Short mmCIF file of C-alpha atoms in Angstrom, two decimals:
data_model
loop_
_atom_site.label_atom_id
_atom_site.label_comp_id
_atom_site.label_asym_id
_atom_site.label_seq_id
_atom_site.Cartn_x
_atom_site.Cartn_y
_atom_site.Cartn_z
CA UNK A 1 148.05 89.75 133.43
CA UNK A 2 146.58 90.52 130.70
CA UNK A 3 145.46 94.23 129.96
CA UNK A 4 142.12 95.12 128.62
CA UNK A 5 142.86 97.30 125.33
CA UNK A 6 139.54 98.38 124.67
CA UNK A 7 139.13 100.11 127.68
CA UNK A 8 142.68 101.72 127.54
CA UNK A 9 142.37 102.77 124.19
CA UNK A 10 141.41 106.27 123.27
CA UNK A 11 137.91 106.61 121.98
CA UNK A 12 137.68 107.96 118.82
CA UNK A 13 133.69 108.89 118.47
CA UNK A 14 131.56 110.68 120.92
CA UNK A 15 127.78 109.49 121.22
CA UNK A 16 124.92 111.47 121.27
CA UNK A 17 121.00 111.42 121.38
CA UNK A 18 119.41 108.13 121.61
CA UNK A 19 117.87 106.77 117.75
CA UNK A 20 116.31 104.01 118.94
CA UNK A 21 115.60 100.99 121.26
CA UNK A 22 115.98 97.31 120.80
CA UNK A 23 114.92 93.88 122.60
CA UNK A 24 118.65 93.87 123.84
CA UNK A 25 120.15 96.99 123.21
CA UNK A 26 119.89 101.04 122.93
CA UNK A 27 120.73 102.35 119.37
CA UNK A 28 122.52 105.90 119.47
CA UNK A 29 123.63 108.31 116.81
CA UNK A 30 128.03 108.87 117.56
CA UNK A 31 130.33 111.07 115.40
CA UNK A 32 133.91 110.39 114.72
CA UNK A 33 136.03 112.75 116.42
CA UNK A 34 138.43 112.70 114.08
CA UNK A 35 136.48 113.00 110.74
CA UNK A 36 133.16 113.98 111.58
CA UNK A 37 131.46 111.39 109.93
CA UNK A 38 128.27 109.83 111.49
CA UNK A 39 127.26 106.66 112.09
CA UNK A 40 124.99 104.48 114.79
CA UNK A 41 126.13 102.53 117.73
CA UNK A 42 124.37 99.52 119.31
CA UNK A 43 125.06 99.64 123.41
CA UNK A 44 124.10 96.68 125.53
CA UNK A 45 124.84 96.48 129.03
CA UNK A 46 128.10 94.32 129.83
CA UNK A 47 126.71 93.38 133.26
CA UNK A 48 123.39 91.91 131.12
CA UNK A 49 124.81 88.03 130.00
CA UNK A 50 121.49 88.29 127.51
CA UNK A 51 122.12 91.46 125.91
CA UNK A 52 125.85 91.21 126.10
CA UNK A 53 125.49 87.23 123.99
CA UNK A 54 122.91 89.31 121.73
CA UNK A 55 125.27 92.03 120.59
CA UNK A 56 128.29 89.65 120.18
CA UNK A 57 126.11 87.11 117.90
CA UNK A 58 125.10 90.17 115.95
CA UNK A 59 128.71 91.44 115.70
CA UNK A 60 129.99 87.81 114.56
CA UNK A 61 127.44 87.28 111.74
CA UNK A 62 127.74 91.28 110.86
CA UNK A 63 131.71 90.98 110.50
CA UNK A 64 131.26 88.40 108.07
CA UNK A 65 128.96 90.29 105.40
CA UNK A 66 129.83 91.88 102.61
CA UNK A 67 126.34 93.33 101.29
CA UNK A 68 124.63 96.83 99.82
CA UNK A 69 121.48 94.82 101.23
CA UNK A 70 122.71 94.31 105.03
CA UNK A 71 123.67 97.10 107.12
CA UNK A 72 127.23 97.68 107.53
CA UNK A 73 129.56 96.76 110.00
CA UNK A 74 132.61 99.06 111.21
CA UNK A 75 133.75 97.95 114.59
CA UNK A 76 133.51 97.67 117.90
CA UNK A 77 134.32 98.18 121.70
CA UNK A 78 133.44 98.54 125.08
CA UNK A 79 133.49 100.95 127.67
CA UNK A 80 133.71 100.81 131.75
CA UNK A 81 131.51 103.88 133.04
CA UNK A 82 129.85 105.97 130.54
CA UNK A 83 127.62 108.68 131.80
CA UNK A 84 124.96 108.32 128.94
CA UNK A 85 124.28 104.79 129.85
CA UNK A 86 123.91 105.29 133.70
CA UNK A 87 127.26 104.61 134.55
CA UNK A 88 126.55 101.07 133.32
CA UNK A 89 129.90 99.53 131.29
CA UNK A 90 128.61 98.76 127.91
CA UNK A 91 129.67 96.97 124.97
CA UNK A 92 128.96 98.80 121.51
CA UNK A 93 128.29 97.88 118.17
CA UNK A 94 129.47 100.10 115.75
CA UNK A 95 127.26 100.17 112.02
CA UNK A 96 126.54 102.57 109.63
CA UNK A 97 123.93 105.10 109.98
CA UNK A 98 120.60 104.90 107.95
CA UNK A 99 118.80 107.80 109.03
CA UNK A 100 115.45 107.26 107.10
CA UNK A 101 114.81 104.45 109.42
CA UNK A 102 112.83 101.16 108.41
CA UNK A 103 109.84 100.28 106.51
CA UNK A 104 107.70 100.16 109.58
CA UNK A 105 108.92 103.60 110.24
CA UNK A 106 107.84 104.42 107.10
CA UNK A 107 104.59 102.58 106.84
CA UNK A 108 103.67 104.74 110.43
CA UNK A 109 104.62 107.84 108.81
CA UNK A 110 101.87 107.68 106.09
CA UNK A 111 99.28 105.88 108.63
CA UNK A 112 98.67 103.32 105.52
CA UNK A 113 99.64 100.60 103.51
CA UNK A 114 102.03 101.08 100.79
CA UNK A 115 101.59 101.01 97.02
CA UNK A 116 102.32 97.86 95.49
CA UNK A 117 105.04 98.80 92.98
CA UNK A 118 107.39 100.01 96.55
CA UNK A 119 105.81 96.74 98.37
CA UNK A 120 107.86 95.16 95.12
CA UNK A 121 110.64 97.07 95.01
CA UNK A 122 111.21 96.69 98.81
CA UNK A 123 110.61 93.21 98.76
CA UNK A 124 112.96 92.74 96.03
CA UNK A 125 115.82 94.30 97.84
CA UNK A 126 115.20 92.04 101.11
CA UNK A 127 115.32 89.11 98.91
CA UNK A 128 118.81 90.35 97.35
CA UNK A 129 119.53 90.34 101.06
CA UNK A 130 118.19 87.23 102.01
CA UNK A 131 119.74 85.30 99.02
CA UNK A 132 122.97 86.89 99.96
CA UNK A 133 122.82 85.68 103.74
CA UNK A 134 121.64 82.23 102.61
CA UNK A 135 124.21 81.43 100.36
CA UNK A 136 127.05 82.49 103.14
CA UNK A 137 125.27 79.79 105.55
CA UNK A 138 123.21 82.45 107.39
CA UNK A 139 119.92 83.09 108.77
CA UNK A 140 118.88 86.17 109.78
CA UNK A 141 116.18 84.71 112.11
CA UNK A 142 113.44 87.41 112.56
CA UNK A 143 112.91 89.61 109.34
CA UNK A 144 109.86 92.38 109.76
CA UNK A 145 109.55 95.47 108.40
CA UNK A 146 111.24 96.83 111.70
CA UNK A 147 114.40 95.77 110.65
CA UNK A 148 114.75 96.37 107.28
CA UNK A 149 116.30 99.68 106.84
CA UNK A 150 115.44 102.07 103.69
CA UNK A 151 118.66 103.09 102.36
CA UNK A 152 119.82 105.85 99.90
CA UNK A 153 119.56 103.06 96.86
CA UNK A 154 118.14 99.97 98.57
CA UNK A 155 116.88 98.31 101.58
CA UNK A 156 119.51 97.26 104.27
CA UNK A 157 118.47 93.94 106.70
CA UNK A 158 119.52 94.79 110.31
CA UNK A 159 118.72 93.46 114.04
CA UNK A 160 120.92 90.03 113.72
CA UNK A 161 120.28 89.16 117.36
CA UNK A 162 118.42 86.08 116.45
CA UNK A 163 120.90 85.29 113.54
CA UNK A 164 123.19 81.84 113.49
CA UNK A 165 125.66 80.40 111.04
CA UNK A 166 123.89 76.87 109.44
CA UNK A 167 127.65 75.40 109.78
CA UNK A 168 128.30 77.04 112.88
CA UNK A 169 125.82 76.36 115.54
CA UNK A 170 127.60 75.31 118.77
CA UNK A 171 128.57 79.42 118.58
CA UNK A 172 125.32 80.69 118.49
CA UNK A 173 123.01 77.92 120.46
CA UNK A 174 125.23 76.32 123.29
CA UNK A 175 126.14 79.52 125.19
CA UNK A 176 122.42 80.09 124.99
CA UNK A 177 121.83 77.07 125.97
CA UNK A 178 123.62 77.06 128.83
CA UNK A 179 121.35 80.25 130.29
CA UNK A 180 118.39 77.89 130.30
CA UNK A 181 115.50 76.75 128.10
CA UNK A 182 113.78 80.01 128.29
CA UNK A 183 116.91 82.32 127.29
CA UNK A 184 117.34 79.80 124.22
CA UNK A 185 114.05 80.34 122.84
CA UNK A 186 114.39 83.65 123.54
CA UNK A 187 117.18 84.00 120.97
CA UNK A 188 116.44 81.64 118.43
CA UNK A 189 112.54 81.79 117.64
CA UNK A 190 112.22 85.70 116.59
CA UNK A 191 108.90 87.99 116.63
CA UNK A 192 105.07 86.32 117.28
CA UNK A 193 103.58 86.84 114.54
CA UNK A 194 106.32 86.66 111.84
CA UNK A 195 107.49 83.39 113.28
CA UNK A 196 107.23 80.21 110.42
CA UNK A 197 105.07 76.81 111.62
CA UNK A 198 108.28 74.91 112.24
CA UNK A 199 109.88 77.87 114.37
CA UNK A 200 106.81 77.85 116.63
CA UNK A 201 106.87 74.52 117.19
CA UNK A 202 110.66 74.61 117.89
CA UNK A 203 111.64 71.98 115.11
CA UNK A 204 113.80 73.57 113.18
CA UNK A 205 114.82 77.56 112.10
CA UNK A 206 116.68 77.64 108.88
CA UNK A 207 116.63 79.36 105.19
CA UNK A 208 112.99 78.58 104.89
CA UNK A 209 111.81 80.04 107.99
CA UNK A 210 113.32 83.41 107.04
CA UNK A 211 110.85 82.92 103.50
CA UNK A 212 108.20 82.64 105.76
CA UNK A 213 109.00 85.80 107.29
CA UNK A 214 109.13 87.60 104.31
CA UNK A 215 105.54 86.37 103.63
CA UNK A 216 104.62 88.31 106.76
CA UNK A 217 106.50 91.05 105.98
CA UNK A 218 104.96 91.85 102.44
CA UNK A 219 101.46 91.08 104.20
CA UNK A 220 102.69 93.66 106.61
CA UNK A 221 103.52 96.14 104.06
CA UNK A 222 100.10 95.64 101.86
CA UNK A 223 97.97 96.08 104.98
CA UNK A 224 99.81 98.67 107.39
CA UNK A 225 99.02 96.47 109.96
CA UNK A 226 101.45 93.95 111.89
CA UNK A 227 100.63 90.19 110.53
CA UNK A 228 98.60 87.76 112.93
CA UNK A 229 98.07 84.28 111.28
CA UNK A 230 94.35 83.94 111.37
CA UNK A 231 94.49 87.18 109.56
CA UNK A 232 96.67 86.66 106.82
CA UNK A 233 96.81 82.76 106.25
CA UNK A 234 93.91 83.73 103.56
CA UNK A 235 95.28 86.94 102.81
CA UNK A 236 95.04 86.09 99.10
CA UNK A 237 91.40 85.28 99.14
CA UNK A 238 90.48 88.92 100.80
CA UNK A 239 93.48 91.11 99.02
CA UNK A 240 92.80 94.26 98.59
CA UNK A 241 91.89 96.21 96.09
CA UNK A 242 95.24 97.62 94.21
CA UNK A 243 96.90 94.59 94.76
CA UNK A 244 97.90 92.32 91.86
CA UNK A 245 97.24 88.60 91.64
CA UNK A 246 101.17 88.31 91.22
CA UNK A 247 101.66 89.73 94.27
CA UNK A 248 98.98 87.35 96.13
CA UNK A 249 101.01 84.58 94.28
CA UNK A 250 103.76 85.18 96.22
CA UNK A 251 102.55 85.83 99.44
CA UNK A 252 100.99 82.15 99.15
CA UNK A 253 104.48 81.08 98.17
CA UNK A 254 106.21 82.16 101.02
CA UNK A 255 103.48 81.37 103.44
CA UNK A 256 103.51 77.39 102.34
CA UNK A 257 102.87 75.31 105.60
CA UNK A 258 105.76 72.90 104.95
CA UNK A 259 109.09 74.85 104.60
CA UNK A 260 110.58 72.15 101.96
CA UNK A 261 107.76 73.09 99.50
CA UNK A 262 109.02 76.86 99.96
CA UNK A 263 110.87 78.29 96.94
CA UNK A 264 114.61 79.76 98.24
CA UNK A 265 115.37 83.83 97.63
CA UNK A 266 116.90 83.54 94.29
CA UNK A 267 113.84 81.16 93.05
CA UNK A 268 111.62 84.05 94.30
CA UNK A 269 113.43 86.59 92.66
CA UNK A 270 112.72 85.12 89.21
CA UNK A 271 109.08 85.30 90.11
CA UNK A 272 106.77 87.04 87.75
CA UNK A 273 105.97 89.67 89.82
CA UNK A 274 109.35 91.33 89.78
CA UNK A 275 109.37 91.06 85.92
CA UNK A 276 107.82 94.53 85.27
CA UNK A 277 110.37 97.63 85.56
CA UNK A 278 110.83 99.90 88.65
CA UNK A 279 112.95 102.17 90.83
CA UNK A 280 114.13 102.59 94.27
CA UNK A 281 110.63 104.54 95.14
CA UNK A 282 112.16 106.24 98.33
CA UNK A 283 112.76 109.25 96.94
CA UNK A 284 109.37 109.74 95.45
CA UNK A 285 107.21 107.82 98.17
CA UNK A 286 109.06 108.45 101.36
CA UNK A 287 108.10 112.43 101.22
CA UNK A 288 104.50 112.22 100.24
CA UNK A 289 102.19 112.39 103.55
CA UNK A 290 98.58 111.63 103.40
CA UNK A 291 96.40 114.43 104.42
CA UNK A 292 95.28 112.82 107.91
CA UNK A 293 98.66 112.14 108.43
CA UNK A 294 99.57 115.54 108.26
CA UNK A 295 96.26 116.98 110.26
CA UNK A 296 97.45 114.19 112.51
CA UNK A 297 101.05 115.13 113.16
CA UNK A 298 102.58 117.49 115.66
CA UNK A 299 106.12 116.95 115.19
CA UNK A 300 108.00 118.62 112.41
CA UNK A 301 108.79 115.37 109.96
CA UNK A 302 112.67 115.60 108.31
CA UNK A 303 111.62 115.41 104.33
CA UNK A 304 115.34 114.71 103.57
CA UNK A 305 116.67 112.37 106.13
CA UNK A 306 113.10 110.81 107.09
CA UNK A 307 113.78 109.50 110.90
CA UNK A 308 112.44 107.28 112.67
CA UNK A 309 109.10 107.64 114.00
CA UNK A 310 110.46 107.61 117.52
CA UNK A 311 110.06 111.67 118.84
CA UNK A 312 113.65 111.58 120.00
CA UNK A 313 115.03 111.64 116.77
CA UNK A 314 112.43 113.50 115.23
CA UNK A 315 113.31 116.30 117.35
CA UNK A 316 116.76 115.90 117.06
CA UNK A 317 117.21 115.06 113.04
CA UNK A 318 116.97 118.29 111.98
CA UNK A 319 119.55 119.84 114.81
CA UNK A 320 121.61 117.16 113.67
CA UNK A 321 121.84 117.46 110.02
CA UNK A 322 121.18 121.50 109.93
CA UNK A 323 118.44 120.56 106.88
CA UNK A 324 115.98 122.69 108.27
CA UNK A 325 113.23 121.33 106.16
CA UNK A 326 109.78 120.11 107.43
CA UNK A 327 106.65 118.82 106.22
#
């Protein structure tokens, strides 16, 4: 018979507090026990056939990217009782740690929009990303400001749960399948709201309908505001004020009806609104907090490791790190 080697193996990380929550899993910060180093672990329930498929689809297209623009994989395993998960038996994605969290993080942190040179920059970075993925065969299926991460030097696409291989379906869409229409769509349309024409109407979901995404996603950022089509399908008619004519441009782009009539990432990145020179903004952006922000807060706000907006980590970032500094 044969033996089940994750479980018998000797665990080499301990987790701790809780980071974050997903559709399908529970995000937790873990430490190597034998180096110290930290990094973030995605736990689904084994029992759950949903979250388990989720994770695994995640870890498949994960393993096979090489990026500075996609979160980073490092392992995985499963365990049969844990006490932090309820005694449930888990299975746990292992991936680098980002602790400034995403741009929606972000964007909640300074209650506003963002300036349009780091609505640029970002957007540049989850086009490197995108144009990455595409060009390997894969879409990522539901990009949003929630799952972009903000990096030490760029932005890092994460969440792959909806994600499938072009060449590769039958991996990603018959075990699905096989759960029932419901469980299927579940997996393979993404977020309301961010979701492209043909991905509604359950047509098609491929390298286009991650464009259309974007579109949201940059509406997203210039407003501060999750997108909702009868909002934003005029967006460029009613920008506002700060906001280039460039930058409408390409929202319009994006947000094209027919996905063939979309231009692909690296045809956006030669657009003329990324011609103009700019930095990484993070390190200048990410720590300044509008005043009713700050009137606003009540939780002491990491300036060097910038959580997530979720209280847990807040409260726990600063234990965690020993940084000691607050806004």
């Amino acid at each position: 018979m044969a033996k089940n080697h994750s479980s018998k193996r000797k665990k080499k990380w301990i987790r701790g507090p809780c980071i974050g929550t997903g559709t399908h899993a529970t995000i937790f910060l873990a430490t190597n026990t034998e180096n110290g180093k930290k990094f973030a672990v995605k736990s689904a329930d084994r029992g759950n056939v949903i979250e388990r498929l989720s994770l695994e689809v995640e870890r498949r297209l994960l393993k096979a990217c090489r990026s500075p623009y996609v979160i980073k994989y490092l392992g995985c395993d499963s365990t049969d009782r844990v006490k932090e998960m309820h005694g449930r038996s888990t299975f746990n994605l292992l991936i680098e740690l980002v602790p400034r969290g995403s741009i929606m993080d972000h964007i909640n942190r300074n209650g506003r929009s963002l300036p349009e040179e780091i609505v640029a920059a970002y957007t540049r970075d989850i086009l490197l990303g995108l144009s990455y993925l595409h060009s390997h065969g894969i879409i990522h299926g539901d990009v949003k400001a929630d799952n972009c991460l903000i990096g030490r030097d760029n932005i890092k696409l994460c969440d792959f749960g909806a994600g499938k291989f072009l060449a590769d379906e039958d991996f990603v869409l018959e075990p699905r399948t096989r759960l029932g229409e419901d469980v299927n769509r579940i997996f393979t349309t993404g977020t309301p709201g961010w979701m492209a024409p043909e991905v509604e109407d359950e047509v098609e979901q491929r390298s286009p309908s991650d464009i259309y995404s974007l579109g949201c996603t940059v509406v997203e950022m210039c407003t501060g505001e999750p997108p909702f089509q009868d909002q934003f399908l005029d967006f460029s008619s009613n920008l506002r004020n700060g906001y280039s004519e460039e930058c409408s441009e390409f929202i319009d782009l994006c947000l094209r009806e027919n996905p063939r009539e979309r231009p692909d990432a690296q045809e956006l990145l030669e657009h003329v609104w990324f011609t103009r020179p700019f930095v990484y903004p993070v390190a200048k952006h990410a720590r300044s907090r509008p005043e009713s922000v700050t009137k606003r807060s009540t939780q002491p706000r990491c300036k060097q490791h910038h959580p997530s907006s979720s209280t847990g980590f807040v409260n726990t970032c600063c234990k965690i790190f020993s940084c000691g500094v607050s806004y």
